[in-house]
Tab-separated table of C-alpha atoms in Angstrom:
chain	number	residue	atom	x	y	z
T	7	MET	CA	5.069	8.347	-14.650
T	8	ALA	CA	6.484	5.204	-16.300
T	9	ARG	CA	4.679	2.533	-14.329
T	10	LYS	CA	2.544	-0.472	-15.088
T	11	THR	CA	-1.062	-0.551	-14.039
T	12	LEU	CA	-1.815	-3.096	-11.334
T	13	ARG	CA	-4.079	-4.823	-13.832
T	14	LYS	CA	-1.206	-5.254	-16.306
T	15	LEU	CA	1.208	-6.278	-13.552
T	16	LEU	CA	-1.150	-9.049	-12.429
T	17	GLN	CA	-1.813	-10.177	-15.985
T	18	GLN	CA	1.911	-10.523	-16.702
T	19	SER	CA	3.002	-11.989	-13.380
T	20	LYS	CA	3.677	-15.707	-13.035
T	21	LYS	CA	3.560	-15.528	-9.246
T	22	CYS	CA	1.649	-13.857	-6.423
T	23	VAL	CA	2.347	-10.109	-6.297
T	24	LEU	CA	3.310	-9.128	-2.758
T	25	ALA	CA	2.317	-5.589	-1.740
T	26	PRO	CA	3.524	-4.025	1.532
T	27	CYS	CA	1.167	-1.580	3.241
T	28	VAL	CA	2.528	1.978	3.028
T	29	TYR	CA	1.392	5.213	4.614
T	30	ASP	CA	3.444	8.044	3.051
T	31	CYS	CA	6.082	8.847	0.428
T	32	ALA	CA	8.996	7.689	2.601
T	33	SER	CA	7.470	4.261	3.236
T	34	ALA	CA	6.660	3.981	-0.484
T	35	ARG	CA	10.289	4.830	-1.247
T	36	ALA	CA	11.501	2.062	1.069
T	37	VAL	CA	9.231	-0.445	-0.685
T	38	GLU	CA	10.512	0.661	-4.090
T	39	MET	CA	14.178	0.465	-3.079
T	40	VAL	CA	14.082	-3.187	-2.031
T	41	GLY	CA	12.352	-4.367	-5.203
T	42	PHE	CA	8.604	-4.716	-4.560
T	43	LYS	CA	6.427	-3.963	-7.602
T	44	ALA	CA	3.209	-2.906	-5.865
T	45	MET	CA	1.949	-1.469	-2.583
T	46	MET	CA	-1.249	-0.848	-0.670
T	47	LEU	CA	-2.045	2.412	1.104
T	48	SER	CA	-3.202	1.323	4.564
T	49	GLY	CA	-6.054	3.328	6.056
T	50	GLY	CA	-5.028	2.280	9.546
T	51	GLU	CA	-1.365	3.193	9.229
T	52	LEU	CA	-2.207	6.435	7.446
T	53	SER	CA	-4.428	7.400	10.388
T	54	LEU	CA	-1.578	6.790	12.823
T	55	ALA	CA	1.135	8.450	10.742
T	56	MET	CA	-0.787	11.406	9.316
T	57	ASN	CA	-3.287	12.236	12.041
T	58	GLY	CA	-1.763	10.632	15.138
T	59	VAL	CA	-4.944	8.752	16.012
T	60	VAL	CA	-5.944	5.101	15.827
T	61	ASP	CA	-7.974	3.711	12.931
T	62	TYR	CA	-11.489	4.433	14.141
T	63	GLY	CA	-13.044	6.402	11.315
T	64	PHE	CA	-11.057	9.585	11.954
T	65	SER	CA	-9.504	9.739	8.466
T	66	ASN	CA	-11.629	11.033	5.612
T	67	LEU	CA	-11.638	11.202	1.817
T	68	THR	CA	-9.541	14.368	1.758
T	69	ASP	CA	-6.817	12.722	3.863
T	70	ILE	CA	-6.691	9.674	1.611
T	71	GLU	CA	-6.831	11.643	-1.634
T	72	TRP	CA	-4.039	13.964	-0.482
T	73	MET	CA	-1.706	11.080	0.294
T	74	VAL	CA	-2.600	9.062	-2.797
T	75	SER	CA	-1.725	11.998	-5.033
T	76	ARG	CA	1.674	12.465	-3.391
T	77	ILE	CA	2.654	8.807	-3.387
T	78	SER	CA	1.461	8.186	-6.949
T	79	GLN	CA	3.355	11.232	-8.223
T	80	THR	CA	6.657	10.212	-6.634
T	81	SER	CA	6.746	6.421	-7.037
T	82	PRO	CA	6.704	4.219	-10.138
T	83	LEU	CA	5.044	1.358	-8.247
T	84	ALA	CA	1.430	0.281	-8.648
T	85	LEU	CA	-0.602	1.684	-5.742
T	86	ALA	CA	-3.758	0.068	-4.364
T	87	VAL	CA	-5.758	2.058	-1.820
T	88	ASP	CA	-7.943	1.104	1.132
T	89	ILE	CA	-10.998	3.384	0.935
T	90	GLU	CA	-12.741	1.798	3.945
T	91	ASP	CA	-16.529	1.881	3.348
T	92	GLY	CA	-16.234	4.554	0.649
T	93	TYR	CA	-17.130	7.270	3.188
T	94	GLY	CA	-20.876	6.988	2.836
T	95	GLY	CA	-23.611	5.526	0.669
T	96	PRO	CA	-23.506	4.657	-3.039
T	97	LEU	CA	-23.272	8.271	-4.188
T	98	ALA	CA	-20.387	8.927	-1.805
T	99	VAL	CA	-18.697	5.730	-3.014
T	100	TYR	CA	-19.070	6.887	-6.632
T	101	ARG	CA	-17.459	10.242	-5.804
T	102	THR	CA	-14.708	8.626	-3.717
T	103	CYS	CA	-13.744	6.189	-6.456
T	104	LYS	CA	-13.693	8.932	-9.080
T	105	ARG	CA	-11.436	11.144	-6.988
T	106	ILE	CA	-9.077	8.421	-5.802
T	107	ALA	CA	-8.642	7.097	-9.347
T	108	ARG	CA	-7.865	10.619	-10.610
T	109	ALA	CA	-5.334	10.994	-7.791
T	110	GLY	CA	-3.387	8.032	-9.154
T	111	ALA	CA	-4.689	4.880	-7.438
T	112	LEU	CA	-4.563	1.741	-9.553
T	113	ALA	CA	-6.959	-0.185	-7.312
T	114	VAL	CA	-9.405	0.665	-4.543
T	115	GLN	CA	-10.522	-1.726	-1.821
T	116	LEU	CA	-14.156	-1.243	-0.741
T	117	GLU	CA	-15.452	-3.018	2.360
T	118	ASP	CA	-18.928	-4.150	3.405
T	119	ALA	CA	-18.993	-2.727	6.953
T	120	GLY	CA	-21.100	0.265	7.898
T	121	ASP	CA	-18.555	2.225	9.910
T	122	MET	CA	-15.534	1.689	12.150
T	123	GLU	CA	-17.605	1.331	15.298
T	124	ALA	CA	-19.620	-1.458	13.696
T	125	SER	CA	-16.779	-2.900	11.615
T	126	THR	CA	-17.429	-6.406	12.938
T	127	GLY	CA	-20.958	-6.285	11.528
T	128	LEU	CA	-21.773	-6.548	7.844
T	129	LEU	CA	-23.937	-4.227	5.807
T	130	PRO	CA	-27.089	-5.841	4.464
T	131	ALA	CA	-26.097	-7.499	1.201
T	132	LYS	CA	-28.363	-5.316	-0.957
T	133	ASP	CA	-26.800	-2.159	0.504
T	134	TYR	CA	-23.304	-3.453	-0.195
T	135	TYR	CA	-24.182	-4.415	-3.752
T	136	ALA	CA	-25.489	-0.901	-4.364
T	137	LYS	CA	-22.041	0.388	-3.354
T	138	ILE	CA	-20.348	-2.150	-5.610
T	139	GLU	CA	-22.507	-1.023	-8.514
T	140	ALA	CA	-21.576	2.600	-7.847
T	141	ALA	CA	-17.863	1.787	-7.638
T	142	VAL	CA	-17.901	-0.238	-10.860
T	143	ALA	CA	-19.638	2.611	-12.670
T	144	ALA	CA	-17.189	5.182	-11.323
T	145	LEU	CA	-14.105	3.186	-12.346
T	146	LYS	CA	-15.318	2.130	-15.789
T	147	GLY	CA	-12.785	3.077	-18.448
T	148	THR	CA	-10.019	3.911	-15.940
T	149	ASP	CA	-6.792	2.133	-15.010
T	150	CYS	CA	-8.135	1.693	-11.475
T	151	MET	CA	-9.459	-1.723	-10.397
T	152	LEU	CA	-12.113	-2.473	-7.775
T	153	ILE	CA	-11.194	-4.888	-4.986
T	154	ALA	CA	-14.448	-5.920	-3.305
T	155	ARG	CA	-13.772	-6.688	0.352
T	156	THR	CA	-15.934	-8.523	2.849
T	157	ASN	CA	-15.378	-8.358	6.606
T	158	ALA	CA	-17.165	-11.687	7.071
T	159	ASP	CA	-15.789	-13.763	9.947
T	160	PRO	CA	-14.397	-17.037	8.546
T	161	ALA	CA	-15.421	-18.874	11.719
T	162	THR	CA	-19.141	-18.227	11.223
T	163	GLN	CA	-19.725	-16.300	7.962
T	164	LEU	CA	-17.437	-17.815	5.352
T	165	ASP	CA	-20.320	-18.880	3.118
T	166	GLU	CA	-21.877	-15.423	3.320
T	167	GLY	CA	-18.550	-13.728	2.654
T	168	SER	CA	-17.808	-16.016	-0.281
T	169	ALA	CA	-21.262	-15.374	-1.730
T	170	ARG	CA	-20.723	-11.622	-1.505
T	171	CYS	CA	-17.360	-11.903	-3.242
T	172	LYS	CA	-18.820	-14.069	-6.015
T	173	LYS	CA	-21.646	-11.592	-6.559
T	174	ALA	CA	-19.191	-8.673	-6.642
T	175	ILE	CA	-17.211	-10.405	-9.402
T	176	GLU	CA	-20.429	-10.947	-11.355
T	177	MET	CA	-21.197	-7.228	-10.972
T	178	GLY	CA	-17.823	-6.162	-12.382
T	179	ALA	CA	-15.316	-6.070	-9.519
T	180	GLU	CA	-11.931	-7.286	-10.772
T	181	MET	CA	-10.719	-8.748	-7.472
T	182	THR	CA	-12.132	-9.787	-4.109
T	183	THR	CA	-10.812	-10.338	-0.600
T	184	VAL	CA	-12.120	-11.939	2.561
T	185	VAL	CA	-10.202	-9.634	4.851
T	186	LYS	CA	-10.156	-11.884	7.921
T	187	LEU	CA	-8.566	-14.890	6.231
T	188	SER	CA	-5.728	-16.210	8.379
T	189	ASN	CA	-4.946	-19.750	7.297
T	190	LEU	CA	-4.536	-22.079	4.340
T	191	LYS	CA	-7.657	-24.112	5.133
T	192	ASP	CA	-10.026	-21.150	4.859
T	193	ALA	CA	-8.176	-19.871	1.793
T	194	LYS	CA	-8.802	-23.216	0.084
T	195	TYR	CA	-12.510	-22.969	0.905
T	196	VAL	CA	-12.766	-19.460	-0.542
T	197	ALA	CA	-10.854	-20.560	-3.639
T	198	LYS	CA	-13.534	-23.189	-4.345
T	199	LYS	CA	-16.399	-20.735	-3.865
T	200	VAL	CA	-15.109	-17.518	-5.460
T	201	PRO	CA	-14.002	-17.177	-9.091
T	202	GLY	CA	-11.575	-14.616	-10.487
T	203	TRP	CA	-8.639	-12.746	-9.014
T	204	LYS	CA	-8.363	-12.835	-5.242
T	205	MET	CA	-6.295	-10.922	-2.695
T	206	TYR	CA	-4.905	-12.627	0.395
T	207	PRO	CA	-4.991	-9.895	3.055
T	208	ASP	CA	-2.281	-8.881	5.527
T	209	VAL	CA	-0.367	-12.151	5.722
T	210	LYS	CA	1.229	-12.884	9.089
T	211	GLY	CA	3.529	-15.458	10.644
T	212	LYS	CA	4.799	-16.747	13.959
T	213	ASP	CA	7.997	-18.429	15.124
T	214	GLY	CA	9.463	-18.158	11.654
T	215	VAL	CA	6.497	-19.808	9.915
T	216	PRO	CA	4.097	-17.877	7.611
T	217	GLU	CA	0.391	-18.641	7.887
T	218	ILE	CA	0.433	-19.190	4.113
T	219	THR	CA	3.215	-18.835	1.526
T	220	VAL	CA	2.986	-16.856	-1.694
T	221	ASP	CA	3.297	-20.118	-3.644
T	222	GLU	CA	0.436	-21.744	-1.735
T	223	ALA	CA	-1.706	-18.655	-2.219
T	224	TYR	CA	-0.972	-18.372	-5.940
T	225	ALA	CA	-1.879	-22.021	-6.533
T	226	LEU	CA	-5.336	-21.213	-5.128
T	227	GLY	CA	-5.885	-18.171	-7.352
T	228	PHE	CA	-4.723	-15.531	-4.868
T	229	ASN	CA	-2.497	-13.460	-7.140
T	230	PHE	CA	-2.216	-10.423	-4.862
T	231	MET	CA	-1.110	-10.439	-1.218
T	232	THR	CA	-0.690	-7.576	1.246
T	233	MET	CA	1.384	-7.373	4.407
T	234	HIS	CA	2.215	-4.888	7.159
T	235	TYR	CA	5.681	-4.119	8.470
T	236	LEU	CA	6.642	-0.585	7.514
T	237	LEU	CA	5.194	1.552	10.285
T	238	LYS	CA	6.222	-0.913	12.985
T	239	ALA	CA	9.731	-1.062	11.513
T	240	ALA	CA	9.904	2.729	11.326
T	241	MET	CA	8.758	3.166	14.919
T	242	ASP	CA	11.177	0.453	16.036
T	243	GLY	CA	14.097	2.280	14.433
T	244	MET	CA	13.032	5.681	15.714
T	245	LEU	CA	12.627	4.354	19.243
T	246	GLU	CA	15.965	2.537	19.146
T	247	HIS	CA	17.794	5.667	18.006
T	248	GLY	CA	15.739	7.866	20.289
T	249	LYS	CA	16.574	5.907	23.449
T	250	LYS	CA	20.298	5.930	22.632
T	251	ASN	CA	20.370	9.594	21.647
T	252	PHE	CA	18.362	10.629	24.685
T	253	ILE	CA	20.821	8.869	26.987
T	254	GLN	CA	23.757	10.450	25.128
T	255	GLN	CA	21.984	13.826	24.901
T	256	GLY	CA	23.128	14.053	21.284
T	257	ASN	CA	22.962	12.115	18.039
T	258	VAL	CA	26.344	10.385	17.959
T	259	TYR	CA	24.592	7.005	17.951
T	260	THR	CA	22.720	7.884	14.774
T	261	CYS	CA	25.695	9.502	13.066
T	262	ASP	CA	27.984	6.535	13.748
T	263	LYS	CA	25.549	3.702	13.045
T	264	ALA	CA	25.961	2.015	9.683
T	265	ASP	CA	22.448	0.744	8.996
T	266	SER	CA	21.211	-1.653	6.298
T	267	THR	CA	22.135	0.891	3.617
T	268	GLY	CA	25.652	1.610	4.871
T	269	VAL	CA	24.812	5.330	4.980
T	270	ARG	CA	26.182	7.203	7.986
T	271	GLY	CA	25.419	10.675	9.299
T	272	ASP	CA	22.115	12.114	10.431
T	273	SER	CA	20.184	12.367	7.148
T	274	ALA	CA	18.102	9.974	5.049
T	275	THR	CA	18.518	12.244	2.027
T	276	PRO	CA	20.971	9.910	0.208
T	277	LEU	CA	18.246	7.251	0.081
T	278	PHE	CA	16.159	9.567	-2.094
T	279	ASP	CA	18.927	9.839	-4.711
T	280	PRO	CA	19.431	13.635	-4.705
T	281	GLN	CA	22.233	13.514	-7.275
T	282	ALA	CA	19.757	12.145	-9.820
T	283	TYR	CA	17.808	15.395	-9.502
T	284	MET	CA	20.971	17.364	-10.214
T	285	GLU	CA	21.788	15.157	-13.198
T	286	LEU	CA	18.336	15.809	-14.652
T	287	GLU	CA	18.701	19.557	-14.080
T	288	GLY	CA	22.096	19.411	-15.794
T	289	ARG	CA	20.427	18.143	-18.954
T	290	PHE	CA	18.510	21.415	-19.098
T	291	THR	CA	21.239	23.798	-17.975
T	292	GLY	CA	24.343	22.122	-19.378
T	293	ARG	CA	26.042	22.565	-15.994
T	294	LYS	CA	27.252	19.921	-13.565
T	295	LYS	CA	26.044	20.453	-10.032
T	296	ASP	CA	26.341	18.460	-6.805
T	297	TYR	CA	23.545	18.374	-4.259
T	298	THR	CA	24.536	19.542	-0.787
T	299	ILE	CA	22.842	20.089	2.560
T	300	VAL	CA	23.829	23.526	3.835
T	301	GLY	CA	27.028	23.191	1.841
T	302	ASN	CA	27.793	19.682	3.073
T	303	ALA	CA	28.293	16.827	0.621
T	304	VAL	CA	25.675	14.075	0.529
T	305	GLU	CA	26.627	10.428	0.262
T	306	PRO	CA	25.813	8.621	-3.004
T	307	PHE	CA	22.802	6.377	-3.408
T	308	PRO	CA	23.592	3.094	-1.599
T	309	LYS	CA	24.559	0.016	-3.583
T	310	GLY	CA	22.377	-3.063	-3.571
T	311	PHE	CA	19.065	-1.207	-3.840
T	312	VAL	CA	16.753	-0.457	-6.774
T	313	ARG	CA	17.544	2.878	-8.402
T	314	ASN	CA	14.697	3.804	-10.719
T	315	LYS	CA	14.972	6.689	-13.142
T	316	ILE	CA	14.382	10.135	-11.672
T	317	GLU	CA	11.899	10.803	-14.506
T	318	ASP	CA	9.687	8.101	-12.978
T	319	ARG	CA	9.545	9.958	-9.664
T	320	LEU	CA	8.699	13.488	-10.781
C-alpha cells in the first residue's frame, strides 16, 4: 500500500487536512476519487450502514476491526478511526489500539465517556488518563497516532475539557479534540489552552455559511478537520432513485440518468476502475483482457476524478 501515514501527511501539509467520515469501502472510494487525502471511520455511520442500528453502543471491536482492515487494504488514503471509549477499561483500550493499528488505522480517536448511554457525562479524569496511558503504550513504535477526545460541553466544561486535552498531550497523545466544538469563539479558547496538534470535529454549516473555515481553523492550530456527508448523500441518492424506480416499476430512471460521473446504466462498477485490474493481470499473463459484467462491456473510468494506481488498492 503506497500511502503516507497521517503523521507524515500532517507534517508536510501547509493547510488543514479535511477528512470526510466514511463507513465502508464504497464511501472510502468516493472520498478518494474526488481528491481528499485522509478520512475518518465514523462509529455512528458504521453502526447504521453495517448493523442497521443507531449509534448506541451496538457496534463492537470486531465490527470496527473488520471494516478497518477492508478499507485500509483497498484505499491509499490515510485512515483515522473512531474507537469510541476503547470498548472497556485500560486493558481493553490497550488491546483495541493494538488490533486497530495492525488492521491498518493511522490514527485512533479515544473518548472520555463511559458508554453510549452516559455519553454526555465524563469519566473521572484519573480513569481517562489511565486509558490514555494504555493507548500510548499500545501505539508506541507504530504508524498509528492517538487522538485524545473529550466530550466536555463547551457551554459549561470547556476548562475541564481543555485541561484533559493538555494532559493527554503531555502523556504522549499526538492530537486532541474537543468533540462538541461548534464555533470559532470556542475554538479560539481551546487554541489558547491546548498545545500541539488539534482536530476540529465534524464541521457543519447553515444557509451557505460554515461554522468555521479550514483557514480559520488552521490559523488556530487545528490541522485536521472531520465532516459528515457520505451516508446522508448515499441515502439521498438511493431514495431518489428508489422513488422513481418504484413508480416506474423498473430501473429506467437509473439507467438513463447521467449523474456527476457521466456514467449511465445500472452499475457503479466503472467507478472502481475494473479495467485497471485487467491491465495488472495482463502484466502477468501477457494477454489483453477487457472486464465485462455477464459479457457486457463496462464503461471506462470517468474523467475528472482521481485515478490512483491499482497497486495502491490491492
